[in-house]
Coordinates of C-alpha atoms and ligand atoms in Angstrom, one line a residue:
M25 CA 78.2 194.9 207.7
N26 CA 78.9 192.8 210.5
K27 CA 79.9 193.6 214.2
D28 CA 83.7 193.9 213.6
D29 CA 82.6 196.6 210.9
I30 CA 80.5 198.5 213.4
N31 CA 83.2 198.3 216.4
S32 CA 85.4 199.8 213.8
I33 CA 83.0 202.6 212.7
K34 CA 82.4 203.3 216.1
T35 CA 86.3 204.2 216.8
L36 CA 86.3 206.2 213.9
L37 CA 83.7 208.1 215.3
S38 CA 84.8 209.0 218.8
T39 CA 87.1 211.3 217.6
P40 CA 85.8 214.4 215.8
K41 CA 86.2 213.7 211.8
A42 CA 86.0 215.9 208.5
I43 CA 83.1 214.0 207.0
V44 CA 81.6 214.3 203.6
I45 CA 78.1 213.1 202.6
I46 CA 77.2 211.9 199.1
P47 CA 73.6 211.5 197.6
H48 CA 73.3 210.5 194.1
K49 CA 72.6 213.0 191.0
N50 CA 69.3 213.9 190.4
P51 CA 68.6 213.3 194.3
D52 CA 65.4 212.5 195.6
G53 CA 63.6 212.1 198.7
D54 CA 65.3 209.6 199.8
A55 CA 68.8 210.6 198.8
I56 CA 68.6 214.5 200.1
G57 CA 66.7 212.8 203.7
S58 CA 69.2 210.0 204.3
S59 CA 72.0 212.6 203.7
L60 CA 70.5 215.0 206.2
G61 CA 69.5 212.7 208.5
L62 CA 72.9 211.0 208.8
Y63 CA 74.2 214.7 208.7
H64 CA 72.2 216.0 212.0
Y65 CA 73.1 212.7 213.9
L66 CA 77.3 213.5 213.1
K67 CA 77.0 216.7 214.0
R68 CA 75.6 216.3 217.0
H69 CA 78.6 214.3 217.8
N70 CA 81.2 217.1 216.8
H71 CA 82.3 215.9 213.5
N72 CA 82.8 218.8 210.9
V73 CA 80.2 217.5 208.1
I74 CA 79.2 218.8 205.0
I75 CA 76.9 217.0 202.4
I76 CA 77.6 217.8 198.8
A77 CA 74.7 216.8 195.9
P78 CA 75.7 216.1 192.5
N79 CA 73.6 219.0 191.5
D80 CA 70.1 220.6 192.2
Y81 CA 67.0 219.1 193.4
P82 CA 63.3 219.8 193.5
D83 CA 62.0 223.0 195.3
F84 CA 59.1 220.3 197.2
L85 CA 62.3 219.2 199.1
K86 CA 63.7 222.7 200.0
W87 CA 62.3 222.9 203.3
M88 CA 64.2 220.2 205.6
P89 CA 66.2 221.3 208.5
D90 CA 69.5 222.6 207.1
E91 CA 68.4 221.6 203.4
A92 CA 70.2 225.1 202.5
E93 CA 73.8 224.0 203.7
I94 CA 74.0 221.9 201.2
L95 CA 76.4 222.4 198.4
K96 CA 76.1 221.5 194.6
Y97 CA 79.0 220.1 193.3
D98 CA 78.2 221.4 190.1
H99 CA 77.7 224.7 191.2
K100 CA 81.4 224.7 192.7
K101 CA 83.2 222.3 191.6
E102 CA 86.9 223.7 192.9
D103 CA 85.8 224.2 196.4
C104 CA 84.0 220.7 196.9
D105 CA 86.9 219.1 195.1
A106 CA 88.9 220.3 197.9
I107 CA 86.7 219.4 200.6
I108 CA 86.4 215.9 199.5
Y109 CA 90.3 215.7 198.8
N110 CA 90.4 216.3 202.5
A111 CA 88.0 214.3 204.0
E112 CA 88.9 211.6 206.3
L113 CA 85.5 210.2 205.9
I114 CA 83.1 210.0 203.1
F115 CA 79.1 208.7 203.6
T116 CA 77.8 207.6 200.2
L117 CA 74.0 207.1 200.6
D118 CA 71.3 206.1 198.2
F119 CA 73.4 204.7 195.6
N120 CA 76.0 201.7 194.6
S121 CA 77.6 202.8 191.7
L122 CA 80.2 205.6 191.9
G123 CA 78.3 206.5 187.9
R124 CA 76.0 207.5 189.7
I125 CA 77.0 210.8 191.1
G126 CA 77.8 212.1 187.5
D127 CA 81.0 214.5 187.3
M128 CA 82.0 213.4 190.9
E129 CA 82.9 210.3 190.2
T130 CA 86.8 211.1 189.4
I131 CA 87.4 212.9 192.6
V132 CA 85.5 210.2 194.7
S133 CA 87.4 207.3 193.3
Q134 CA 90.8 209.0 193.9
S135 CA 90.0 209.8 197.5
E136 CA 92.1 207.9 200.6
A137 CA 89.0 208.9 202.7
I138 CA 87.4 205.7 204.3
K139 CA 84.1 205.3 202.5
I140 CA 81.3 204.2 204.1
M141 CA 78.3 203.5 201.4
I142 CA 74.5 202.7 202.6
D143 CA 72.2 201.8 200.3
H144 CA 69.3 199.8 199.2
H145 CA 69.6 199.2 195.3
Q146 CA 70.5 195.8 193.8
Q147 CA 74.2 194.3 192.7
P148 CA 76.6 197.0 194.8
D149 CA 79.9 197.8 193.3
D150 CA 83.1 197.0 196.0
Y151 CA 84.0 200.8 196.2
A152 CA 83.5 201.1 199.9
T153 CA 85.6 200.2 202.7
Y154 CA 82.1 199.4 204.3
T155 CA 79.5 198.4 202.7
Y156 CA 75.9 198.3 204.3
S157 CA 73.3 197.1 201.1
D158 CA 69.9 195.7 202.1
V159 CA 67.8 195.3 199.0
S160 CA 65.2 194.4 201.5
M161 CA 65.2 197.9 203.0
S162 CA 62.6 200.3 201.8
S163 CA 64.9 203.3 201.8
T164 CA 68.4 204.3 202.5
C165 CA 66.6 206.0 205.7
E166 CA 65.5 203.2 207.0
M167 CA 68.9 202.2 206.7
V168 CA 70.5 205.3 208.4
F169 CA 68.0 204.9 211.6
N170 CA 69.4 201.3 211.7
F171 CA 72.7 202.4 211.2
I172 CA 71.9 204.8 214.3
D173 CA 70.8 202.3 215.9
M174 CA 74.1 199.7 215.9
L175 CA 75.6 202.5 217.0
N176 CA 73.8 202.6 220.2
D177 CA 72.4 206.1 219.4
L178 CA 68.4 206.2 219.4
D179 CA 68.6 208.2 222.1
K180 CA 70.1 210.7 220.2
I181 CA 67.2 210.8 217.4
D182 CA 66.1 214.6 217.7
S183 CA 63.0 215.9 215.7
D184 CA 65.4 217.0 213.2
I185 CA 66.9 213.9 212.3
A186 CA 63.2 212.2 212.8
T187 CA 61.7 214.9 210.3
C188 CA 64.8 213.8 207.6
L189 CA 64.2 210.4 208.0
Y190 CA 60.4 210.2 207.9
T191 CA 60.6 212.2 204.5
G192 CA 62.8 209.5 202.7
I193 CA 61.0 206.7 203.9
M194 CA 58.0 208.2 202.9
T195 CA 58.7 209.0 199.7
D196 CA 60.8 205.7 198.8
T197 CA 57.7 203.6 199.8
G198 CA 54.7 205.9 197.7
S199 CA 53.6 206.7 201.3
F200 CA 54.1 203.3 202.7
R201 CA 52.1 201.6 199.9
F202 CA 55.0 199.9 198.3
P203 CA 55.6 196.3 199.1
S204 CA 59.2 197.3 200.1
T205 CA 56.8 198.6 203.4
T206 CA 56.9 196.2 206.1
S207 CA 55.7 196.4 209.8
T208 CA 59.3 197.0 210.7
T209 CA 59.2 199.9 208.4
H210 CA 56.1 201.3 210.1
T211 CA 57.6 200.4 213.8
I212 CA 60.3 202.6 212.5
V213 CA 58.3 205.5 211.6
G214 CA 55.8 205.1 214.5
Q215 CA 59.2 205.9 216.5
L216 CA 60.4 208.9 214.4
I217 CA 57.1 210.3 215.1
E218 CA 57.4 209.8 218.8
K219 CA 60.7 211.5 218.1
G220 CA 59.2 214.8 216.8
A221 CA 58.7 213.8 213.0
D222 CA 55.2 215.8 212.2
N223 CA 53.5 213.2 209.4
S224 CA 50.7 215.3 208.3
E225 CA 53.2 218.3 207.8
I226 CA 55.8 216.3 206.0
H227 CA 53.1 215.2 203.8
N228 CA 51.8 218.2 202.5
Q229 CA 55.3 219.8 201.9
I230 CA 56.0 217.0 199.8
Y231 CA 52.7 216.5 198.1
D232 CA 50.4 219.6 198.4
T233 CA 52.5 222.0 197.0
N234 CA 51.8 221.8 193.2
S235 CA 51.9 224.6 190.8
Y236 CA 49.1 225.1 188.3
A237 CA 51.2 224.6 185.8
R238 CA 52.6 220.9 187.2
L239 CA 48.9 219.7 187.4
Q240 CA 48.1 220.9 183.9
L241 CA 51.6 218.6 182.8
L242 CA 50.4 216.1 184.3
G243 CA 47.0 216.5 182.4
R244 CA 49.2 216.3 179.2
A245 CA 51.2 213.4 180.7
L246 CA 47.8 211.7 181.0
S247 CA 46.2 212.6 177.8
N248 CA 49.5 211.1 176.0
L249 CA 49.5 207.7 178.3
K250 CA 49.5 204.7 175.8
V251 CA 48.7 201.4 177.1
I252 CA 49.6 198.1 175.3
P253 CA 47.1 195.1 176.8
E254 CA 48.9 192.1 175.4
Y255 CA 52.3 193.3 177.3
R256 CA 50.1 194.7 180.3
T257 CA 52.3 197.7 179.7
A258 CA 51.7 201.3 180.1
Y259 CA 53.6 204.2 178.9
I260 CA 53.9 208.3 178.9
T261 CA 55.9 210.5 176.9
L262 CA 57.0 214.6 177.2
S263 CA 58.7 215.9 174.7
Q264 CA 61.1 218.9 175.5
E265 CA 58.7 221.0 173.6
E266 CA 55.6 219.8 175.7
L267 CA 57.9 220.5 179.3
N268 CA 58.7 224.0 177.8
A269 CA 54.7 224.8 177.3
F270 CA 53.8 223.9 180.8
D271 CA 56.7 226.0 182.4
F272 CA 58.9 222.4 183.4
K273 CA 60.8 222.7 186.6
K274 CA 62.7 219.9 188.2
G275 CA 61.1 217.4 190.0
D276 CA 57.8 218.1 188.2
T277 CA 57.6 214.9 186.7
E278 CA 58.1 212.8 190.1
G279 CA 55.5 210.0 190.2
F280 CA 53.8 210.6 186.9
V281 CA 55.2 207.2 185.9
N282 CA 53.1 205.6 188.6
Y283 CA 49.8 206.6 186.9
G284 CA 50.4 204.1 184.1
L285 CA 50.6 201.0 186.9
S286 CA 47.4 202.3 188.4
L287 CA 45.6 201.0 185.5
K288 CA 43.3 197.7 186.1
G289 CA 45.5 195.1 184.6
I290 CA 48.9 196.9 184.0
I291 CA 52.6 195.7 185.5
F292 CA 54.5 197.1 183.9
A293 CA 54.8 201.3 183.4
A294 CA 57.3 203.4 181.7
I295 CA 57.9 207.2 181.2
F296 CA 59.9 208.9 178.6
I297 CA 60.8 212.1 179.0
E298 CA 62.8 214.5 176.6
S299 CA 65.9 216.3 177.8
H300 CA 67.6 218.7 175.4
Q301 CA 69.7 220.1 178.3
D302 CA 71.2 216.7 179.1
D303 CA 70.6 215.5 175.2
I304 CA 69.2 212.0 176.4
I305 CA 65.6 210.5 177.0
K306 CA 65.3 210.4 180.8
I307 CA 63.7 206.9 181.3
S308 CA 61.8 205.7 184.6
L309 CA 60.1 202.1 184.7
R310 CA 57.9 200.6 187.4
S311 CA 56.7 197.3 187.7
K312 CA 54.3 195.1 189.6
G313 CA 55.1 191.7 191.4
D314 CA 58.3 190.1 190.0
F315 CA 58.8 191.6 186.6
S316 CA 62.2 193.2 187.4
V317 CA 62.9 196.6 185.8
N318 CA 66.5 196.5 187.0
E319 CA 67.3 193.9 184.8
L320 CA 65.4 195.3 182.1
S321 CA 67.2 199.0 182.7
R322 CA 70.2 197.5 182.8
A323 CA 70.0 195.4 179.5
H324 CA 68.6 198.2 177.4
F325 CA 68.5 201.5 178.7
S326 CA 72.2 202.2 180.6
G327 CA 70.4 202.4 184.0
G328 CA 69.3 200.2 186.9
G329 CA 67.4 200.5 190.1
H330 CA 65.3 198.1 192.2
T331 CA 63.0 195.0 190.8
N332 CA 60.2 197.4 191.0
A333 CA 61.5 200.8 190.0
A334 CA 64.4 201.5 187.8
G335 CA 65.8 204.6 185.7
G336 CA 67.6 204.6 182.8
R337 CA 68.5 206.6 179.9
S338 CA 68.7 206.3 175.9
E339 CA 70.6 208.4 173.6
L340 CA 68.1 208.0 170.5
S341 CA 65.4 210.3 169.8
L342 CA 61.8 210.3 171.7
S343 CA 60.2 208.3 169.0
D344 CA 63.2 206.1 168.2
T345 CA 63.3 205.5 172.1
V346 CA 59.8 204.4 172.0
D347 CA 60.2 202.1 169.2
K348 CA 62.9 200.6 170.8
F349 CA 61.0 200.3 174.2
I350 CA 57.9 198.5 172.1
S351 CA 60.2 196.4 170.3
I352 CA 62.0 194.6 173.3
L353 CA 58.5 193.8 174.8
P354 CA 58.3 190.6 173.1
Q355 CA 61.0 189.1 174.8
Y356 CA 59.1 189.6 178.4
K357 CA 56.1 188.5 177.0
K358 CA 56.0 185.8 179.2
D359 CA 57.5 187.9 182.1
L360 CA 54.8 190.1 182.0
N361 CA 51.6 187.6 181.6
Q362 CA 52.8 185.4 184.3
E363 CA 50.2 186.3 187.2
Ligands
5GP20 P1 63.8 207.0 188.9 O1 62.8 206.4 188.0 O2 62.6 207.7 189.9 O3 64.6 208.2 188.6 O4 64.3 205.9 189.8 C1 64.2 204.3 190.4 C2 64.9 204.3 191.2 O5 66.2 203.8 190.3 C3 65.3 205.1 192.1 O6 65.5 204.2 193.2 C4 67.0 205.5 191.3 O7 67.3 205.9 192.7 C5 66.9 204.4 190.9 N1 67.9 204.6 189.7 C6 67.1 205.8 188.5 N2 68.5 205.5 187.4 C7 69.1 204.7 187.6 C8 70.5 204.5 187.1 O8 71.2 204.7 186.1 N3 71.2 203.2 187.7 C9 70.9 202.6 188.9 N4 71.4 201.7 189.4 N5 70.4 203.3 189.1 C10 68.7 204.0 189.0
MN21 MN1 66.1 205.4 198.1

């Protein structure tokens, strides 16, 4: 995004507009945090702003300021289609390919609204009028902070905006521990705390609201953990039957994949989660160092993401998906054994 782009966007935002903000399907803390942070900022400027999420998200995100205002496309398709149709400006946040918004893809790609992408995933598609893409960023929330800064409006950040942006930076950086966390990230979260983000309370809301059943499910996931030392790889499976037995709720498996990576010597971790509802196996991949799970997921599991964190899917059965996973590891033997 260059100076001319910023000036054009400034002009656009200088009069009230009908704006829609869209996060990706199965939105996470960064997707919801960045959408709500931008929402509050644009509302302060008297725009008519509506967030439309493709579908629902976990309860641990349902406390952020004005979260209850978010529309879910899969509940109210016709209303949402009309809102998108009438939008003058659409912000797409935390994704870079319209395939990531599920059933919303058709109406959004048909819309004649000016589109602004703000995102940190690799290999962005070229659908937006203005693209602010930076894969070196910890999170889309960090980029929304920068976006507000580029518009010379840092003084407009209040405690609602700060709370939402802090949340997404915290969740996408694994509480500031992933390598994507830079000194600038810390400088920004410092400013967000000064502007009213309650860091300890936000952490509490996200991570200390477990149900007993979720911890039991984690216990099952950990007992299913398998290690393949020659490829420095660990993986977890969870069948639909196991999810049902522990009263699975959306978001309950968030973060489970990281336990594989916490094993000494392991640099590649995966979790395979059976979903009867979607009729697929949902896959999360994580790595340490240069091993790119984005590339592996794009090549074998119809997904993508970042070098060290990616998602994907498989239409095979759970056991066939695991067999496929194990069968592709030899291709990566050299990469997985590099230090
Ligand atoms: P998760 O494993 O938590 O679902 O996703 C890890 C990261 O990869 C997140 O940043 C997520 O947005 C991204 N991601 C997940 N699934 C996909 C996908 O199918 N395509 C792309 N491009 N990114 C994905
Ligand atoms: Mn993100």
